[in-house]
mmCIF file of C-alpha atoms in Angstrom:
data_model
loop_
_atom_site.group_PDB
_atom_site.id
_atom_site.type_symbol
_atom_site.label_atom_id
_atom_site.label_comp_id
_atom_site.label_asym_id
_atom_site.label_seq_id
_atom_site.Cartn_x
_atom_site.Cartn_y
_atom_site.Cartn_z
ATOM 1 C CA MET A 442 2.584 -1.773 109.215
ATOM 2 C CA ARG A 443 6.241 -1.694 110.183
ATOM 3 C CA ASP A 444 9.006 0.086 108.308
ATOM 4 C CA ALA A 445 11.361 -1.730 105.947
ATOM 5 C CA TYR A 446 15.012 -0.877 105.383
ATOM 6 C CA ILE A 447 17.670 -1.732 102.819
ATOM 7 C CA ILE A 448 20.604 -3.091 104.832
ATOM 8 C CA GLY A 449 22.741 -4.341 101.982
ATOM 9 C CA ALA A 450 22.881 -4.546 98.197
ATOM 10 C CA GLY A 451 25.306 -5.740 95.589
ATOM 11 C CA GLN A 452 25.680 -6.652 91.968
ATOM 12 C CA THR A 453 28.040 -8.272 89.528
ATOM 13 C CA SER A 454 29.579 -6.387 86.685
ATOM 14 C CA PHE A 455 27.171 -6.160 83.756
ATOM 15 C CA GLY A 456 28.403 -7.226 80.334
ATOM 16 C CA ALA A 457 29.341 -10.331 78.362
ATOM 17 C CA MET A 458 30.266 -13.094 80.824
ATOM 18 C CA PRO A 459 31.024 -16.212 78.753
ATOM 19 C CA GLY A 460 32.574 -18.024 81.719
ATOM 20 C CA GLU A 461 29.572 -17.524 84.017
ATOM 21 C CA SER A 462 26.149 -19.112 84.419
ATOM 22 C CA TYR A 463 22.927 -17.727 85.831
ATOM 23 C CA ARG A 464 23.679 -19.630 89.050
ATOM 24 C CA SER A 465 27.231 -18.319 89.438
ATOM 25 C CA LEU A 466 26.206 -14.734 88.646
ATOM 26 C CA PHE A 467 23.378 -14.783 91.182
ATOM 27 C CA THR A 468 25.663 -16.272 93.819
ATOM 28 C CA GLU A 469 28.215 -13.521 93.255
ATOM 29 C CA ALA A 470 25.532 -10.839 93.623
ATOM 30 C CA VAL A 471 24.236 -12.391 96.849
ATOM 31 C CA ASP A 472 27.775 -12.578 98.230
ATOM 32 C CA HIS A 473 28.300 -8.889 97.451
ATOM 33 C CA ALA A 474 24.999 -8.007 99.137
ATOM 34 C CA LEU A 475 25.858 -9.981 102.283
ATOM 35 C CA GLU A 476 29.338 -8.435 102.412
ATOM 36 C CA SER A 477 27.899 -4.927 102.109
ATOM 37 C CA VAL A 478 25.935 -5.150 105.369
ATOM 38 C CA PRO A 479 27.857 -2.882 107.781
ATOM 39 C CA ALA A 480 27.617 -5.093 110.884
ATOM 40 C CA GLY A 481 27.698 -8.340 108.916
ATOM 41 C CA ILE A 482 25.047 -10.948 108.225
ATOM 42 C CA ASP A 483 24.929 -14.659 107.495
ATOM 43 C CA ALA A 484 22.871 -16.220 104.752
ATOM 44 C CA ASP A 485 20.874 -18.169 107.349
ATOM 45 C CA ALA A 486 19.363 -14.872 108.596
ATOM 46 C CA VAL A 487 17.342 -14.609 105.369
ATOM 47 C CA ASP A 488 13.711 -15.658 105.853
ATOM 48 C CA GLU A 489 12.423 -15.230 102.308
ATOM 49 C CA ALA A 490 13.831 -14.802 98.794
ATOM 50 C CA VAL A 491 12.321 -13.469 95.577
ATOM 51 C CA VAL A 492 14.156 -13.713 92.258
ATOM 52 C CA GLY A 493 13.337 -11.653 89.182
ATOM 53 C CA SER A 494 14.126 -13.115 85.771
ATOM 54 C CA LEU A 495 12.622 -13.248 82.305
ATOM 55 C CA GLY A 496 14.376 -16.572 81.749
ATOM 56 C CA VAL A 497 16.090 -15.531 78.516
ATOM 57 C CA GLY A 498 17.171 -18.569 76.536
ATOM 58 C CA GLY A 499 14.764 -20.844 78.379
ATOM 59 C CA ARG A 500 17.141 -21.521 81.263
ATOM 60 C CA GLN A 501 15.425 -23.314 84.144
ATOM 61 C CA ILE A 502 12.050 -21.657 83.588
ATOM 62 C CA GLY A 503 10.448 -23.915 86.180
ATOM 63 C CA LEU A 504 11.750 -23.549 89.758
ATOM 64 C CA SER A 505 14.338 -20.984 88.751
ATOM 65 C CA GLY A 506 14.018 -19.309 92.160
ATOM 66 C CA PRO A 507 15.158 -22.343 94.139
ATOM 67 C CA ALA A 508 17.710 -23.183 91.440
ATOM 68 C CA VAL A 509 19.678 -20.009 92.117
ATOM 69 C CA THR A 510 18.968 -19.408 95.814
ATOM 70 C CA GLU A 511 20.050 -22.909 96.838
ATOM 71 C CA HIS A 512 23.231 -22.480 94.804
ATOM 72 C CA ALA A 513 23.834 -19.188 96.617
ATOM 73 C CA GLY A 514 23.655 -20.903 100.012
ATOM 74 C CA LEU A 515 20.132 -19.889 101.038
ATOM 75 C CA HIS A 516 19.298 -23.435 102.054
ATOM 76 C CA GLY A 517 15.669 -24.104 102.900
ATOM 77 C CA VAL A 518 14.631 -20.474 102.412
ATOM 78 C CA PRO A 519 11.236 -20.149 100.694
ATOM 79 C CA SER A 520 12.005 -18.718 97.285
ATOM 80 C CA ALA A 521 10.154 -18.019 94.088
ATOM 81 C CA ARG A 522 10.665 -16.378 90.747
ATOM 82 C CA ILE A 523 8.755 -13.323 89.598
ATOM 83 C CA GLU A 524 8.519 -12.406 85.920
ATOM 84 C CA ASN A 525 7.447 -8.933 84.867
ATOM 85 C CA ALA A 526 9.687 -8.448 81.842
ATOM 86 C CA CYS A 527 12.348 -5.780 82.447
ATOM 87 C CA ALA A 528 10.655 -4.850 85.757
ATOM 88 C CA ALA A 529 11.068 -8.351 87.189
ATOM 89 C CA SER A 530 13.558 -7.591 89.968
ATOM 90 C CA GLY A 531 12.028 -4.202 90.701
ATOM 91 C CA TYR A 532 8.867 -6.108 91.519
ATOM 92 C CA ALA A 533 10.938 -8.689 93.404
ATOM 93 C CA VAL A 534 12.232 -5.902 95.657
ATOM 94 C CA ARG A 535 8.642 -4.710 96.130
ATOM 95 C CA GLN A 536 7.585 -8.209 97.200
ATOM 96 C CA ALA A 537 10.493 -8.492 99.632
ATOM 97 C CA ILE A 538 9.445 -5.170 101.151
ATOM 98 C CA GLN A 539 5.870 -6.418 101.435
ATOM 99 C CA ALA A 540 7.068 -9.577 103.206
ATOM 100 C CA VAL A 541 9.012 -7.512 105.728
ATOM 101 C CA ARG A 542 6.328 -4.877 106.252
ATOM 102 C CA SER A 543 3.689 -7.548 106.824
ATOM 103 C CA GLY A 544 5.789 -9.308 109.454
ATOM 104 C CA MET A 545 6.128 -12.555 107.510
ATOM 105 C CA ALA A 546 9.897 -12.021 107.288
ATOM 106 C CA ASP A 547 12.445 -10.137 109.384
ATOM 107 C CA VAL A 548 15.006 -10.260 106.580
ATOM 108 C CA ALA A 549 14.151 -10.855 102.931
ATOM 109 C CA LEU A 550 16.362 -11.051 99.882
ATOM 110 C CA ALA A 551 15.297 -9.811 96.472
ATOM 111 C CA GLY A 552 17.424 -10.202 93.402
ATOM 112 C CA GLY A 553 17.513 -10.748 89.701
ATOM 113 C CA VAL A 554 19.633 -12.430 87.074
ATOM 114 C CA GLU A 555 19.837 -12.770 83.309
ATOM 115 C CA VAL A 556 22.234 -14.278 80.786
ATOM 116 C CA MET A 557 21.666 -12.755 77.352
ATOM 117 C CA THR A 558 24.907 -12.687 75.371
ATOM 118 C CA ASP A 559 25.443 -16.377 74.610
ATOM 119 C CA MET A 560 22.938 -16.626 71.765
ATOM 120 C CA SER A 561 22.529 -15.426 68.209
ATOM 121 C CA GLY A 562 21.110 -12.026 67.382
ATOM 122 C CA ASP A 563 17.900 -13.610 66.114
ATOM 123 C CA ALA A 564 17.467 -15.623 69.294
ATOM 124 C CA ALA A 565 18.108 -12.554 71.435
ATOM 125 C CA LYS A 566 15.502 -10.570 69.485
ATOM 126 C CA TYR A 567 13.002 -13.379 70.049
ATOM 127 C CA TRP A 568 13.537 -13.390 73.816
ATOM 128 C CA LEU A 569 13.406 -9.612 74.014
ATOM 129 C CA GLY A 570 10.212 -9.693 71.964
ATOM 130 C CA VAL A 571 8.287 -12.063 74.221
ATOM 131 C CA SER A 572 7.484 -9.146 76.519
ATOM 132 C CA GLY A 573 5.731 -7.298 73.716
ATOM 133 C CA GLU A 574 2.058 -7.722 72.871
ATOM 134 C CA THR A 575 1.981 -11.079 71.124
ATOM 135 C CA GLU A 576 -0.732 -10.987 68.467
ATOM 136 C CA TRP A 577 -0.427 -7.478 67.030
ATOM 137 C CA GLU A 578 3.136 -6.479 67.838
ATOM 138 C CA ARG A 579 5.519 -9.394 68.209
ATOM 139 C CA LEU A 580 3.965 -11.787 65.657
ATOM 140 C CA THR A 581 3.711 -9.017 63.062
ATOM 141 C CA GLY A 582 7.423 -8.297 63.338
ATOM 142 C CA THR A 583 7.499 -5.277 65.624
ATOM 143 C CA THR A 584 10.653 -5.041 67.751
ATOM 144 C CA PHE A 585 11.071 -3.132 70.991
ATOM 145 C CA ALA A 586 13.274 -0.651 69.177
ATOM 146 C CA GLY A 587 10.388 -0.221 66.741
ATOM 147 C CA VAL A 588 7.878 0.337 69.545
ATOM 148 C CA TYR A 589 10.024 2.951 71.268
ATOM 149 C CA ALA A 590 10.741 4.545 67.881
ATOM 150 C CA GLN A 591 6.990 5.046 67.474
ATOM 151 C CA MET A 592 6.904 6.685 70.888
ATOM 152 C CA ALA A 593 9.822 8.937 69.946
ATOM 153 C CA SER A 594 8.221 9.924 66.634
ATOM 154 C CA ALA A 595 4.938 10.765 68.361
ATOM 155 C CA TYR A 596 6.756 12.807 70.989
ATOM 156 C CA PHE A 597 8.781 14.749 68.417
ATOM 157 C CA ASP A 598 5.629 15.456 66.417
ATOM 158 C CA ARG A 599 3.815 16.819 69.471
ATOM 159 C CA TYR A 600 6.585 18.681 71.272
ATOM 160 C CA GLU A 601 9.771 20.573 70.437
ATOM 161 C CA ALA A 602 12.250 17.807 71.272
ATOM 162 C CA THR A 603 14.575 16.408 68.604
ATOM 163 C CA PRO A 604 16.795 13.328 68.234
ATOM 164 C CA GLU A 605 19.708 15.488 69.434
ATOM 165 C CA HIS A 606 18.133 15.603 72.884
ATOM 166 C CA LEU A 607 18.223 11.803 72.946
ATOM 167 C CA SER A 608 21.880 11.918 71.938
ATOM 168 C CA ARG A 609 22.623 14.322 74.772
ATOM 169 C CA ILE A 610 21.049 11.849 77.204
ATOM 170 C CA ALA A 611 23.303 9.131 75.781
ATOM 171 C CA VAL A 612 26.398 11.323 76.188
ATOM 172 C CA LYS A 613 25.455 12.038 79.817
ATOM 173 C CA ASN A 614 24.876 8.401 80.665
ATOM 174 C CA HIS A 615 28.095 7.255 79.037
ATOM 175 C CA ALA A 616 30.013 9.926 80.967
ATOM 176 C CA ASN A 617 28.514 8.547 84.183
ATOM 177 C CA GLY A 618 29.032 4.931 83.184
ATOM 178 C CA ALA A 619 32.709 5.627 82.518
ATOM 179 C CA LYS A 620 32.969 6.220 86.276
ATOM 180 C CA ASN A 621 31.237 2.924 87.100
ATOM 181 C CA PRO A 622 33.522 -0.143 87.205
ATOM 182 C CA ASN A 623 30.478 -2.419 86.842
ATOM 183 C CA ALA A 624 29.245 -0.836 83.599
ATOM 184 C CA HIS A 625 28.901 -2.890 80.423
ATOM 185 C CA LEU A 626 29.702 0.058 78.119
ATOM 186 C CA GLY A 627 31.930 1.998 80.483
ATOM 187 C CA PHE A 628 33.301 4.511 78.009
ATOM 188 C CA GLU A 629 32.563 8.137 77.176
ATOM 189 C CA CYS A 630 31.177 9.228 73.841
ATOM 190 C CA SER A 631 30.925 12.577 72.096
ATOM 191 C CA LEU A 632 27.771 14.264 70.889
ATOM 192 C CA GLU A 633 29.026 13.640 67.351
ATOM 193 C CA ASP A 634 29.298 9.904 68.133
ATOM 194 C CA ALA A 635 25.770 9.853 69.518
ATOM 195 C CA THR A 636 24.180 11.803 66.667
ATOM 196 C CA SER A 637 25.916 10.163 63.704
ATOM 197 C CA ALA A 638 25.576 6.510 64.761
ATOM 198 C CA PRO A 639 23.839 4.027 62.450
ATOM 199 C CA ALA A 640 20.046 3.984 62.515
ATOM 200 C CA VAL A 641 18.341 1.146 64.401
ATOM 201 C CA ALA A 642 14.680 2.168 64.079
ATOM 202 C CA ASP A 643 14.171 5.718 62.874
ATOM 203 C CA PRO A 644 14.467 8.113 64.702
ATOM 204 C CA LEU A 645 16.488 5.937 67.120
ATOM 205 C CA ASN A 646 20.132 5.184 66.374
ATOM 206 C CA LEU A 647 22.628 2.834 67.968
ATOM 207 C CA TYR A 648 23.586 5.262 70.741
ATOM 208 C CA HIS A 649 19.932 5.666 71.704
ATOM 209 C CA CYS A 650 19.656 1.950 72.574
ATOM 210 C CA CYS A 651 20.934 0.010 75.580
ATOM 211 C CA PRO A 652 22.975 -3.196 75.214
ATOM 212 C CA THR A 653 21.862 -6.711 76.088
ATOM 213 C CA SER A 654 23.890 -7.861 79.083
ATOM 214 C CA ASP A 655 24.641 -10.677 81.480
ATOM 215 C CA GLY A 656 24.522 -9.917 85.175
ATOM 216 C CA ALA A 657 22.870 -10.226 88.562
ATOM 217 C CA ALA A 658 21.979 -8.023 91.511
ATOM 218 C CA ALA A 659 20.688 -8.657 95.035
ATOM 219 C CA VAL A 660 19.127 -6.539 97.798
ATOM 220 C CA LEU A 661 18.621 -7.294 101.512
ATOM 221 C CA VAL A 662 15.543 -5.860 103.227
ATOM 222 C CA ALA A 663 15.070 -5.883 107.021
ATOM 223 C CA GLY A 664 12.275 -4.920 109.394
ATOM 224 C CA GLU A 665 12.495 -2.101 111.913
ATOM 225 C CA GLU A 666 12.748 -4.460 114.899
ATOM 226 C CA VAL A 667 15.959 -6.078 113.648
ATOM 227 C CA VAL A 668 17.599 -3.439 111.454
ATOM 228 C CA GLY A 669 19.737 -2.189 114.352
ATOM 229 C CA GLU A 670 21.497 -5.554 114.448
ATOM 230 C CA TYR A 671 22.919 -4.898 110.993
ATOM 231 C CA THR A 672 23.572 -1.158 110.667
ATOM 232 C CA ASP A 673 23.485 2.154 112.529
ATOM 233 C CA GLU A 674 22.775 4.065 109.309
ATOM 234 C CA PRO A 675 19.896 2.277 107.597
ATOM 235 C CA ILE A 676 18.405 3.182 104.241
ATOM 236 C CA ARG A 677 14.663 3.424 104.786
ATOM 237 C CA VAL A 678 12.137 2.389 102.159
ATOM 238 C CA ALA A 679 10.131 5.608 102.324
ATOM 239 C CA GLY A 680 7.724 4.877 99.505
ATOM 240 C CA VAL A 681 6.753 2.239 96.958
ATOM 241 C CA GLY A 682 4.430 2.490 93.977
ATOM 242 C CA ALA A 683 3.532 0.071 91.199
ATOM 243 C CA ALA A 684 1.077 -0.076 88.325
ATOM 244 C CA SER A 685 0.210 -1.999 85.186
ATOM 245 C CA GLU A 686 -0.867 -0.800 81.752
ATOM 246 C CA ARG A 687 -2.017 -2.408 78.512
ATOM 247 C CA VAL A 688 0.888 -4.380 77.089
ATOM 248 C CA GLY A 689 0.442 -3.259 73.496
ATOM 249 C CA LEU A 690 1.367 0.284 72.605
ATOM 250 C CA PHE A 691 -1.504 0.455 70.101
ATOM 251 C CA GLN A 692 -3.976 -0.251 72.919
ATOM 252 C CA ARG A 693 -3.094 2.877 74.915
ATOM 253 C CA ASP A 694 -4.492 6.382 75.017
ATOM 254 C CA THR A 695 -1.136 8.071 74.482
ATOM 255 C CA TYR A 696 2.231 7.366 72.870
ATOM 256 C CA THR A 697 3.947 10.330 74.545
ATOM 257 C CA GLY A 698 3.972 9.035 78.108
ATOM 258 C CA ILE A 699 3.818 5.807 80.093
ATOM 259 C CA ASP A 700 0.789 5.853 82.367
ATOM 260 C CA SER A 701 2.020 2.987 84.545
ATOM 261 C CA SER A 702 5.124 5.029 85.405
ATOM 262 C CA ALA A 703 3.058 8.099 86.289
ATOM 263 C CA VAL A 704 0.665 6.115 88.499
ATOM 264 C CA ALA A 705 3.494 4.225 90.233
ATOM 265 C CA ALA A 706 5.385 7.459 90.871
ATOM 266 C CA ALA A 707 2.328 9.216 92.312
ATOM 267 C CA GLU A 708 1.770 6.294 94.691
ATOM 268 C CA ALA A 709 5.419 6.252 95.746
ATOM 269 C CA TYR A 710 5.518 10.007 96.394
ATOM 270 C CA ASP A 711 2.277 9.848 98.351
ATOM 271 C CA SER A 712 3.415 6.962 100.540
ATOM 272 C CA ALA A 713 6.769 8.677 101.141
ATOM 273 C CA GLY A 714 5.132 12.035 101.862
ATOM 274 C CA ILE A 715 7.376 13.876 99.410
ATOM 275 C CA ASP A 716 7.254 15.678 96.074
ATOM 276 C CA PRO A 717 9.642 15.239 93.130
ATOM 277 C CA GLU A 718 11.400 18.437 94.234
ATOM 278 C CA ASP A 719 12.572 16.613 97.373
ATOM 279 C CA LEU A 720 14.672 14.104 95.425
ATOM 280 C CA ASP A 721 18.460 14.321 95.342
ATOM 281 C CA PHE A 722 18.879 11.829 92.481
ATOM 282 C CA ALA A 723 17.056 9.227 90.412
ATOM 283 C CA GLU A 724 17.845 6.006 88.595
ATOM 284 C CA VAL A 725 15.329 5.729 85.745
ATOM 285 C CA HIS A 726 14.614 3.072 83.158
ATOM 286 C CA ASP A 727 16.372 4.154 79.949
ATOM 287 C CA CYS A 728 16.257 1.042 77.775
ATOM 288 C CA PHE A 729 16.101 3.608 74.978
ATOM 289 C CA ALA A 730 16.994 7.275 75.366
ATOM 290 C CA ILE A 731 13.392 8.246 74.598
ATOM 291 C CA ALA A 732 12.361 6.221 77.683
ATOM 292 C CA GLU A 733 14.475 8.501 79.892
ATOM 293 C CA LEU A 734 13.010 11.598 78.237
ATOM 294 C CA LEU A 735 9.462 10.326 78.882
ATOM 295 C CA ALA A 736 10.386 9.384 82.453
ATOM 296 C CA TYR A 737 11.284 12.995 83.269
ATOM 297 C CA GLU A 738 7.645 13.902 82.675
ATOM 298 C CA ASP A 739 5.998 10.721 83.974
ATOM 299 C CA LEU A 740 7.915 11.030 87.259
ATOM 300 C CA GLY A 741 7.080 14.708 87.665
ATOM 301 C CA PHE A 742 10.557 16.139 87.156
ATOM 302 C CA CYS A 743 9.096 18.666 84.714
ATOM 303 C CA GLU A 744 5.837 19.574 82.964
ATOM 304 C CA ARG A 745 4.529 17.657 79.954
ATOM 305 C CA GLY A 746 6.419 18.636 76.829
ATOM 306 C CA ALA A 747 9.280 20.235 78.774
ATOM 307 C CA ALA A 748 11.674 17.274 79.084
ATOM 308 C CA HIS A 749 13.941 18.618 76.341
ATOM 309 C CA GLU A 750 14.326 21.824 78.344
ATOM 310 C CA LEU A 751 15.428 19.774 81.347
ATOM 311 C CA VAL A 752 18.078 18.131 79.167
ATOM 312 C CA GLU A 753 19.266 21.480 77.853
ATOM 313 C CA SER A 754 19.451 22.967 81.364
ATOM 314 C CA GLY A 755 21.978 20.376 82.543
ATOM 315 C CA ALA A 756 19.811 19.628 85.603
ATOM 316 C CA THR A 757 20.085 15.861 85.090
ATOM 317 C CA GLU A 758 23.881 15.847 84.756
ATOM 318 C CA LEU A 759 25.964 14.356 87.552
ATOM 319 C CA ASP A 760 26.622 17.846 88.946
ATOM 320 C CA GLY A 761 23.110 19.122 88.199
ATOM 321 C CA ALA A 762 20.174 19.853 90.489
ATOM 322 C CA LEU A 763 18.690 16.355 89.949
ATOM 323 C CA PRO A 764 21.271 13.852 88.675
ATOM 324 C CA VAL A 765 19.629 11.069 86.689
ATOM 325 C CA ASN A 766 21.329 7.725 86.085
ATOM 326 C CA ALA A 767 24.582 8.370 87.889
ATOM 327 C CA SER A 768 25.267 4.659 87.378
ATOM 328 C CA GLY A 769 25.237 5.128 83.608
ATOM 329 C CA GLY A 770 21.690 3.823 83.397
ATOM 330 C CA LEU A 771 20.710 0.916 81.208
ATOM 331 C CA LYS A 772 22.367 2.727 78.298
ATOM 332 C CA SER A 773 25.887 2.458 79.701
ATOM 333 C CA LYS A 774 25.701 0.291 82.812
ATOM 334 C CA GLY A 775 23.819 -2.374 80.844
ATOM 335 C CA HIS A 776 20.479 -4.181 80.877
ATOM 336 C CA PRO A 777 20.470 -7.806 82.036
ATOM 337 C CA ILE A 778 16.674 -7.849 82.036
ATOM 338 C CA GLY A 779 16.006 -9.692 85.291
ATOM 339 C CA ALA A 780 18.751 -7.872 87.210
ATOM 340 C CA THR A 781 18.046 -4.287 86.198
ATOM 341 C CA GLY A 782 15.568 -3.235 88.900
ATOM 342 C CA ALA A 783 17.604 -4.680 91.759
ATOM 343 C CA GLY A 784 20.705 -3.130 90.195
ATOM 344 C CA GLN A 785 19.046 0.279 90.389
ATOM 345 C CA ILE A 786 18.390 -0.277 94.109
ATOM 346 C CA ALA A 787 22.034 -1.319 94.583
ATOM 347 C CA GLU A 788 23.155 1.961 93.002
ATOM 348 C CA ALA A 789 20.771 3.990 95.168
ATOM 349 C CA TYR A 790 22.037 2.161 98.260
ATOM 350 C CA LYS A 791 25.623 3.089 97.402
ATOM 351 C CA GLN A 792 24.717 6.707 96.723
ATOM 352 C CA LEU A 793 22.811 7.093 99.990
ATOM 353 C CA ARG A 794 25.680 5.553 101.943
ATOM 354 C CA GLY A 795 28.276 7.725 100.212
ATOM 355 C CA GLU A 796 29.983 4.719 98.635
ATOM 356 C CA ALA A 797 29.603 5.461 94.900
ATOM 357 C CA GLY A 798 33.188 6.552 94.280
ATOM 358 C CA ASP A 799 33.857 8.944 91.401
ATOM 359 C CA ARG A 800 30.162 9.221 90.582
ATOM 360 C CA GLN A 801 29.093 10.039 94.163
ATOM 361 C CA ILE A 802 26.371 12.676 94.462
ATOM 362 C CA PRO A 803 27.270 14.991 97.372
ATOM 363 C CA ASP A 804 24.996 14.908 100.427
ATOM 364 C CA ALA A 805 22.493 12.530 98.838
ATOM 365 C CA GLU A 806 19.633 11.857 101.255
ATOM 366 C CA VAL A 807 16.616 10.895 99.124
ATOM 367 C CA GLY A 808 16.683 8.872 95.909
ATOM 368 C CA LEU A 809 14.213 7.296 93.499
ATOM 369 C CA THR A 810 14.411 4.192 91.327
ATOM 370 C CA HIS A 811 12.097 3.608 88.361
ATOM 371 C CA ASN A 812 11.870 0.217 86.649
ATOM 372 C CA VAL A 813 9.653 -0.475 83.609
ATOM 373 C CA GLY A 814 8.535 -3.747 82.060
ATOM 374 C CA GLY A 815 8.410 -3.918 78.265
ATOM 375 C CA SER A 816 7.190 -0.661 76.754
ATOM 376 C CA GLY A 817 5.248 0.184 79.914
ATOM 377 C CA GLY A 818 3.050 -2.825 80.658
ATOM 378 C CA ALA A 819 4.354 -2.652 84.227
ATOM 379 C CA ALA A 820 6.259 -0.121 86.284
ATOM 380 C CA VAL A 821 7.529 0.067 89.854
ATOM 381 C CA VAL A 822 8.988 3.045 91.706
ATOM 382 C CA HIS A 823 10.864 3.054 95.017
ATOM 383 C CA VAL A 824 11.766 6.063 97.130
ATOM 384 C CA LEU A 825 14.684 5.483 99.518
ATOM 385 C CA GLU A 826 16.026 7.800 102.191
ATOM 386 C CA ARG A 827 19.093 7.910 104.389
ATOM 387 C CA GLU A 828 18.327 7.964 108.097
ATOM 388 C CA VAL A 829 20.423 9.534 110.803
ATOM 389 C CA ALA A 830 22.333 7.197 113.099
ATOM 390 C CA ARG A 831 20.001 5.098 115.226
#
């Protein structure tokens, strides 16, 4: 099986985009990805395209892949949509990598798009809720904030973490997002702001929750035989892992971890031949601050029950031993559901190429992205590494 490389990646700004459509946003992201390829590339070099989207608002649910790829100039390219809730474009990237590794494509494009801000609050809650377990969660009134609040309560009951640790994660991610021109909530906040905010679902408050966003992201993947045509400093896909879990929280064995994340991470580390200690940074799925806290343990950054100690140590800060969510994460950068996973890859690509501006992590060589669907029904992890000049 041949190696696959990220040769380009781009995204739109994330936020409220009343003048844009899902087609125009996806086209902008594809243009940015094409422009980011060091030696240049034309759209007609793309052999395959995979688009991640939940389809919030019911936009073009059927044939939504061709609807956006044709608009973006990928004429005649086989394209399809993948839906895996918030992990949709993370899985799209995985499928593009599979297409390249198998030899079915020399260059594949994976992307994602979502428009979420042009509807009422009730409509938005409905579309967010469709990724929850239908019979016993969604139809009984449980929201995603409520599900993650249950996870937070269970974690606080079992371990020594407190809501203040979640607030400290929010402060960190806002500080990073303030350095990201593409961030939806690109402003800093104080610990007082993040601890005294209005409650959303106890023990989670407003600053523990990510925004709903519009946006798109796109990633270009190339095979080892052709990568030299596009760059002398490729970003190698060192490892990939993915797993599924029961959709309903009540169906699982534990509330204090996400098994799909742990299984996906173990597979990614094994295929990359590395351990968590080898990482220089990570972009993790922090739809709620408790999700980032759980990810520290699920991804092997620390022992079970010790995530709050990692927060207190400062290790996950931008200047720490393992910076987490230098982009601002979902909390600050934003969460356009279908675009989030590909957006994480775009951030990792920038970091590994030394192009992340004020939030650049010095000498970054190995990075991880972690994308979760719903409350853990699906997860996908990618390990990327910078190669020396070819």
